[in-house]
PDB file of C-alpha atoms in Angstrom:
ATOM      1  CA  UNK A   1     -32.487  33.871 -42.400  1.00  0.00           C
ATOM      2  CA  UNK A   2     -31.052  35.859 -45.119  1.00  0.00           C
ATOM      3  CA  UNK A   3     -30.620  35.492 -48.872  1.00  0.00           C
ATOM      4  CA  UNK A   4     -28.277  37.376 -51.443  1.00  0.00           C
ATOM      5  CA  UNK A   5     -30.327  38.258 -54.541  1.00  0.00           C
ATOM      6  CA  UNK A   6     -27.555  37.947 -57.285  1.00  0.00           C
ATOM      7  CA  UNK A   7     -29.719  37.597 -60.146  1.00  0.00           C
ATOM      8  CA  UNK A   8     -31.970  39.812 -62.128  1.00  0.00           C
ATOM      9  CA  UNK A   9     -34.501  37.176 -62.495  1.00  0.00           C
ATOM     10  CA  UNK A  10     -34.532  36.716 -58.215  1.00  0.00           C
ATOM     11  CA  UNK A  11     -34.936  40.192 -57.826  1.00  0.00           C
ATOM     12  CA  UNK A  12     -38.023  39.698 -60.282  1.00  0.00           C
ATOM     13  CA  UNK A  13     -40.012  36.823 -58.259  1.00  0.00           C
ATOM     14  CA  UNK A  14     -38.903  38.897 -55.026  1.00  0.00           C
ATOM     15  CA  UNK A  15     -40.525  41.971 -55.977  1.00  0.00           C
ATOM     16  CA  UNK A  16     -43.526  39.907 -57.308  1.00  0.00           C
ATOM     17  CA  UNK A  17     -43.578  38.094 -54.204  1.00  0.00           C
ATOM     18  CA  UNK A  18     -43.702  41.407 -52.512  1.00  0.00           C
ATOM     19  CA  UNK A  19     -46.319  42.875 -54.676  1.00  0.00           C
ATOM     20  CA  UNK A  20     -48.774  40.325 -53.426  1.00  0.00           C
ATOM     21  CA  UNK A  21     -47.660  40.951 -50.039  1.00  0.00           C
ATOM     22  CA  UNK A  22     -48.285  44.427 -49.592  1.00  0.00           C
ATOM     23  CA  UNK A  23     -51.699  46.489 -50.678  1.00  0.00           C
ATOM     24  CA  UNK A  24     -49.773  49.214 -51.771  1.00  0.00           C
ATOM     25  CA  UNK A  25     -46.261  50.748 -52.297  1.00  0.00           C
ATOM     26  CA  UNK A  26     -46.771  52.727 -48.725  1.00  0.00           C
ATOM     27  CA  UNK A  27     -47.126  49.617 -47.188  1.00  0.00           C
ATOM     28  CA  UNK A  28     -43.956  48.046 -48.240  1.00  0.00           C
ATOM     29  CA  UNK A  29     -41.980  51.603 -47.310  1.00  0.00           C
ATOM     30  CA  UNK A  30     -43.886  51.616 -43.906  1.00  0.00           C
ATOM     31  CA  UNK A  31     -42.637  47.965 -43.757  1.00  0.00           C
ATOM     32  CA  UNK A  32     -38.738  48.942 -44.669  1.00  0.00           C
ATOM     33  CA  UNK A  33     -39.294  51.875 -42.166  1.00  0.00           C
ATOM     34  CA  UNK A  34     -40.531  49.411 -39.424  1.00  0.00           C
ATOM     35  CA  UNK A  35     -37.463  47.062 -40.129  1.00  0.00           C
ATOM     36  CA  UNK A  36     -34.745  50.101 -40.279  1.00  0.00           C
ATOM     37  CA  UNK A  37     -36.520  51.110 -37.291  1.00  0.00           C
ATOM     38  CA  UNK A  38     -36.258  47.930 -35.565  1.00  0.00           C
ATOM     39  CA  UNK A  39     -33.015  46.952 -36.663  1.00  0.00           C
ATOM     40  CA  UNK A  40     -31.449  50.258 -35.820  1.00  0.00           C
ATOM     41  CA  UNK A  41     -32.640  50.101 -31.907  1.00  0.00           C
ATOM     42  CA  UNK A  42     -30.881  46.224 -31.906  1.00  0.00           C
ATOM     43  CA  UNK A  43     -28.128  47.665 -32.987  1.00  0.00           C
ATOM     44  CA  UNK A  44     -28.696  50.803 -30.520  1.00  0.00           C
ATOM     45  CA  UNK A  45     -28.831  48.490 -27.915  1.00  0.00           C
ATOM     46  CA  UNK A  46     -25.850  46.077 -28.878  1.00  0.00           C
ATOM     47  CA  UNK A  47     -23.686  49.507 -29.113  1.00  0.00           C
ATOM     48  CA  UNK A  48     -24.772  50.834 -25.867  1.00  0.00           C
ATOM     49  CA  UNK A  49     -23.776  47.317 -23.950  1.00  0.00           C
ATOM     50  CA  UNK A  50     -20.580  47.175 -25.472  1.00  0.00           C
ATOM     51  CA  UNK A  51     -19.779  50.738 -24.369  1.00  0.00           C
ATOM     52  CA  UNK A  52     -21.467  50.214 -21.183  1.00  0.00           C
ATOM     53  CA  UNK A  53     -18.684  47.023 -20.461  1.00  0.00           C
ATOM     54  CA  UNK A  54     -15.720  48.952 -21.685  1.00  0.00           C
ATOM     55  CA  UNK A  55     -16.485  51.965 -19.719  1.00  0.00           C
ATOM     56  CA  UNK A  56     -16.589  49.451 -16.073  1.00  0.00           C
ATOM     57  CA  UNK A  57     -12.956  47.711 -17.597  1.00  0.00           C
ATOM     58  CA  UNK A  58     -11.499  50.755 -18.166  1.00  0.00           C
ATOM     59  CA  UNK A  59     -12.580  51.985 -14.642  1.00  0.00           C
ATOM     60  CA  UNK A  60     -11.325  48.772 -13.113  1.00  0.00           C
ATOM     61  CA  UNK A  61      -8.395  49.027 -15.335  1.00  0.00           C
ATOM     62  CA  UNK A  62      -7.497  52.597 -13.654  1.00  0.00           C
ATOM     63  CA  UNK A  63      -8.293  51.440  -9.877  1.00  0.00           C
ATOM     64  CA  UNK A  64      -5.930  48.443 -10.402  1.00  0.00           C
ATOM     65  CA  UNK A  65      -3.016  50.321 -11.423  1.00  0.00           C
ATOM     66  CA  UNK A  66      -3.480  52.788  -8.594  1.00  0.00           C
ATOM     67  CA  UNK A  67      -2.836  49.433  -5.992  1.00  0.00           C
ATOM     68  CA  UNK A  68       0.035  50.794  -4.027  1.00  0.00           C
ATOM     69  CA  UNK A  69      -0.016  48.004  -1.408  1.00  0.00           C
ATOM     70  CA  UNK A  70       3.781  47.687  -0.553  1.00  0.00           C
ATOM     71  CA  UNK A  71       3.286  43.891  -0.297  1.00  0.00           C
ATOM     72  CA  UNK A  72       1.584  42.545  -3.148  1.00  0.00           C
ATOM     73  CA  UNK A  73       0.864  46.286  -5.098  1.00  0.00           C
ATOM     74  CA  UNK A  74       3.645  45.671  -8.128  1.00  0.00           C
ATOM     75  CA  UNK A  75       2.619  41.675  -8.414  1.00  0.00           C
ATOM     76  CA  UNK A  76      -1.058  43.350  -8.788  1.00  0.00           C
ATOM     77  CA  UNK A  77      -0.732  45.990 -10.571  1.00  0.00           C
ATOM     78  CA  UNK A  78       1.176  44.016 -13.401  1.00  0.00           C
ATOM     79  CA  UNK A  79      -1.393  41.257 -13.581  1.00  0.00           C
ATOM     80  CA  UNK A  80      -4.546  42.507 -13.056  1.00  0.00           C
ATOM     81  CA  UNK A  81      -4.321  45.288 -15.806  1.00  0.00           C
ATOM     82  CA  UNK A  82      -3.054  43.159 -18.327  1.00  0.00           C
ATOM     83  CA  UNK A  83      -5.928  40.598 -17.813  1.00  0.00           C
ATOM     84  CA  UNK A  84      -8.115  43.447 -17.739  1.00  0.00           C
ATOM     85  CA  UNK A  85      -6.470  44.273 -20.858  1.00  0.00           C
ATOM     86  CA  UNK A  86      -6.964  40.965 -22.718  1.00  0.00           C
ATOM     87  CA  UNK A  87     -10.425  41.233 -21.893  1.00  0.00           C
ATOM     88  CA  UNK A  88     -11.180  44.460 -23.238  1.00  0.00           C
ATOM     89  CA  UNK A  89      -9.569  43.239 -26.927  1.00  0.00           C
ATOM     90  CA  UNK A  90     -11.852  40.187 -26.519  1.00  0.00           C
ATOM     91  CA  UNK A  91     -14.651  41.753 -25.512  1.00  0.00           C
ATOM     92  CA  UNK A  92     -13.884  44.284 -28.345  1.00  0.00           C
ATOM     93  CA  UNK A  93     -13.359  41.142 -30.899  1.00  0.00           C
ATOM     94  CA  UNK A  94     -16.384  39.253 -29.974  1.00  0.00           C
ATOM     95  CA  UNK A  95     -18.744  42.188 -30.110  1.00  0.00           C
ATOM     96  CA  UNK A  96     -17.869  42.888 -33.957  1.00  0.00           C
ATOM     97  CA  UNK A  97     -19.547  40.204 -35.544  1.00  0.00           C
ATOM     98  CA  UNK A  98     -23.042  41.564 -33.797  1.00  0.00           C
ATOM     99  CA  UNK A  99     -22.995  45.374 -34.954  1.00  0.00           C
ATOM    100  CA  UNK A 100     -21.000  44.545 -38.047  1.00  0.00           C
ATOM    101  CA  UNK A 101     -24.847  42.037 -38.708  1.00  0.00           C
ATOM    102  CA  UNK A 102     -26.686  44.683 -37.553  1.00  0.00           C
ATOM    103  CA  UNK A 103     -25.295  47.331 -39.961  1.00  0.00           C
ATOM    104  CA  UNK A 104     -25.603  45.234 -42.633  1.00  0.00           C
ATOM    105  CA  UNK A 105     -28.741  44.059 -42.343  1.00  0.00           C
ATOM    106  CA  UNK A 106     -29.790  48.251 -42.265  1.00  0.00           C
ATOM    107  CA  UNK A 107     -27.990  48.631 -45.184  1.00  0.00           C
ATOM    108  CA  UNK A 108     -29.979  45.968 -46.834  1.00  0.00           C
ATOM    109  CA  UNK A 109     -32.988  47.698 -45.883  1.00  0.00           C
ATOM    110  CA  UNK A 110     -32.216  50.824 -46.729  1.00  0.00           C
ATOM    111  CA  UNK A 111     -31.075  49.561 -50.141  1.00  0.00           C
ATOM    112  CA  UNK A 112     -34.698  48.535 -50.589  1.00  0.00           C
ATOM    113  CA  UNK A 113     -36.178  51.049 -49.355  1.00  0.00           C
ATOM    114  CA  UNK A 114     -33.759  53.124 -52.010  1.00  0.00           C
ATOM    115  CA  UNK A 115     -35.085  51.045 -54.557  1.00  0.00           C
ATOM    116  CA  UNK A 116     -38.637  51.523 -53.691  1.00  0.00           C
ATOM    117  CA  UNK A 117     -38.219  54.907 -53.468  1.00  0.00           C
ATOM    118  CA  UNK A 118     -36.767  55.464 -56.980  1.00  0.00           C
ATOM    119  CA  UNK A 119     -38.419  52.811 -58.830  1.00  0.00           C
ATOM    120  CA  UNK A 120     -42.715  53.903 -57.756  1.00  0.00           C
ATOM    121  CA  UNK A 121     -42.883  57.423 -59.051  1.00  0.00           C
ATOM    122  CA  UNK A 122     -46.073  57.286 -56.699  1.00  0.00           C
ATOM    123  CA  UNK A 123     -44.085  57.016 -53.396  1.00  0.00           C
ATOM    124  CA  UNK A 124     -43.349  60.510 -54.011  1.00  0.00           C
ATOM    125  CA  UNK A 125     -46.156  61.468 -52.254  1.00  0.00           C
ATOM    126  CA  UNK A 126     -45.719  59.053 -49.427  1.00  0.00           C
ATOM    127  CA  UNK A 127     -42.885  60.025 -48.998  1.00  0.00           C
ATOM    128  CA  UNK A 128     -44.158  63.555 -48.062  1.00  0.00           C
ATOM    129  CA  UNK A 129     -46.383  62.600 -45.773  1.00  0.00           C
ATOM    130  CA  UNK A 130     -43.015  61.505 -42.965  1.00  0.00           C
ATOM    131  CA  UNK A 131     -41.350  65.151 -42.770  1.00  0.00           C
ATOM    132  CA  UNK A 132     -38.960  63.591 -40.292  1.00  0.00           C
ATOM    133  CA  UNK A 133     -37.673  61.633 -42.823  1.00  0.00           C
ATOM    134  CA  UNK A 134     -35.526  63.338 -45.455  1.00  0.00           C
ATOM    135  CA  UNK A 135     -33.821  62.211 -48.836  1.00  0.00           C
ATOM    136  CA  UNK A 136     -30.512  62.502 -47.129  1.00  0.00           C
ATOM    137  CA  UNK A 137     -31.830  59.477 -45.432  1.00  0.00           C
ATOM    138  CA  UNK A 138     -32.308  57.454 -47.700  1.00  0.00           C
ATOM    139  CA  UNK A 139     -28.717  57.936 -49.603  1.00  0.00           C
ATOM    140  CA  UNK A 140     -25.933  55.427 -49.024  1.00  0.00           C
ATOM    141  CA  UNK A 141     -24.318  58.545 -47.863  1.00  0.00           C
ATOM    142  CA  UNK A 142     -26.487  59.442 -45.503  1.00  0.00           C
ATOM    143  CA  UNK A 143     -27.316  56.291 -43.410  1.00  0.00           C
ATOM    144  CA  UNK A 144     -23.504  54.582 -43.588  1.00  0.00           C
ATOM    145  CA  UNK A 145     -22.367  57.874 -41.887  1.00  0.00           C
ATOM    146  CA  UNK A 146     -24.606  57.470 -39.397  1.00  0.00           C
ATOM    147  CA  UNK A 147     -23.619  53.936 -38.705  1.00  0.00           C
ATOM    148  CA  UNK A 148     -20.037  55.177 -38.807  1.00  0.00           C
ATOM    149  CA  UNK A 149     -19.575  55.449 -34.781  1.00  0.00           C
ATOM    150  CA  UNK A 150     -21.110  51.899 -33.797  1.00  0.00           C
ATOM    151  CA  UNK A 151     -18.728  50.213 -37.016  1.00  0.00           C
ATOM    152  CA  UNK A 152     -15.267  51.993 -35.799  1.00  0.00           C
ATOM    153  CA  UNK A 153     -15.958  51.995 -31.597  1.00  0.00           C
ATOM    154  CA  UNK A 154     -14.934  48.017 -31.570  1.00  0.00           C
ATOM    155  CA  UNK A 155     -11.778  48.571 -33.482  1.00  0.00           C
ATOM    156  CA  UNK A 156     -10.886  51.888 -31.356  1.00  0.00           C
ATOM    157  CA  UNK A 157     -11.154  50.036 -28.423  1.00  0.00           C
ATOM    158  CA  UNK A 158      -9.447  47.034 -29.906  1.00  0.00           C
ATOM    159  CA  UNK A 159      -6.324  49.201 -30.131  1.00  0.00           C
ATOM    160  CA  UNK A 160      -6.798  51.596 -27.277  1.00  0.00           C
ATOM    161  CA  UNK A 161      -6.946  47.941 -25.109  1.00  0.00           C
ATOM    162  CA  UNK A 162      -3.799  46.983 -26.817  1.00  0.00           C
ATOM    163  CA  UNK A 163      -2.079  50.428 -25.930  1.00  0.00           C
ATOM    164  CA  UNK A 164      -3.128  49.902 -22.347  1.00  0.00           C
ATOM    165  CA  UNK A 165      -1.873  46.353 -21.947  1.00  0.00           C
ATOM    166  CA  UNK A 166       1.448  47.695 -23.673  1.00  0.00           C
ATOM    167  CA  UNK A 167       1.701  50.375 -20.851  1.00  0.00           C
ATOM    168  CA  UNK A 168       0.998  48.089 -18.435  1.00  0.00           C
ATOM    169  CA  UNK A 169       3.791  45.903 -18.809  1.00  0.00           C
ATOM    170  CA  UNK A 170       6.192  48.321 -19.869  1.00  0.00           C
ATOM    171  CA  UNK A 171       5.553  50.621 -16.781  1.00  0.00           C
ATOM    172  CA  UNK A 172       7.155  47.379 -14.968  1.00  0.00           C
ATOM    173  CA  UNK A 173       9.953  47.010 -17.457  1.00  0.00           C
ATOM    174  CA  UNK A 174      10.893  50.420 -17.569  1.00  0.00           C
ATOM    175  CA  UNK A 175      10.472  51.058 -13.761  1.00  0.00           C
ATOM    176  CA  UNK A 176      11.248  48.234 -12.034  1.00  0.00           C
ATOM    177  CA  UNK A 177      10.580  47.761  -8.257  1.00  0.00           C
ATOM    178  CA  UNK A 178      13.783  46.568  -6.561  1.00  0.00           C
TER     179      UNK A 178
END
């Protein structure tokens, strides 16, 4: 479940909240670590299924338009592609609401973490003791770039599905088997 903070006095009785959950500042970073960490390999994982689907369509998509069965080859090779087609800007529709959540719930993360890190003049030296962590990181900069490639692969698809669809049926318009 998630909640918008929207007022100044919410953010208050969160971070209060939050000071009695944690021991110390480290704790709560280690804790907005663990959560960019986790929510980072969901969306790893929800990024590498989608691509993993797209890659079989668009190898089905290819072997169906290669049918050259003089009987039933043009029937197929119309049909079948532009299903295929439809399926792909489905597929590509119904897997943006998932890695569109998952980014945003890292960005909410990271914010905090942000906010930890600027607020707690002592997290400077917690900070130093992750080297594989850098304040490039923790910019808005640096982490929406990096969840740049699993925002936009949907949408290319999206239209790269619509292009193929388009070429399906036009390769029958355009050349017509008499």
């Amino acid at each position: 479940m998630s909640k918008i903070i929207t007022s100044p006095a919410a953010l208050n009785e969160e971070s209060e909240q939050e000071n009695r959950i944690f021991a110390s500042p480290k704790e709560r970073l280690e804790f907005y670590r663990n959560e960019i960490h986790f929510e980072t390999t969901n969306l790893s994982s929800r990024t590498n299924a989608y691509l993993s689907a797209q890659a079989f369509l668009v190898i089905a998509y290819a072997s169906s338009m290669a049918n050259v069965n003089p009987q039933w080859g043009v029937i197929f090779t119309l049909v079948v592609p532009l299903m295929l087609a439809i399926f792909g800007v489905v597929s590509s529709l119904m897997a943006w609401p998932g890695i569109k959540a998952a980014c945003d719930i890292i960005d909410h993360w990271y914010l905090k973490q942000s906010g930890l890190l600027r607020s707690d003049p002592v997290m400077g030296q917690a900070y130093d003791d992750s080297p594989l962590f850098s304040s490039w990181e923790s910019t808005d900069k640096g982490h929406k770039t990096a969840l740049l490639f699993s925002k936009r692969t949907p949408w290319m698809f999206f239209v790269f599905w619509l292009c193929l669809g388009t070429f399906a049926v036009l390769v029958h318009v355009i050349y017509p088997v008499v």
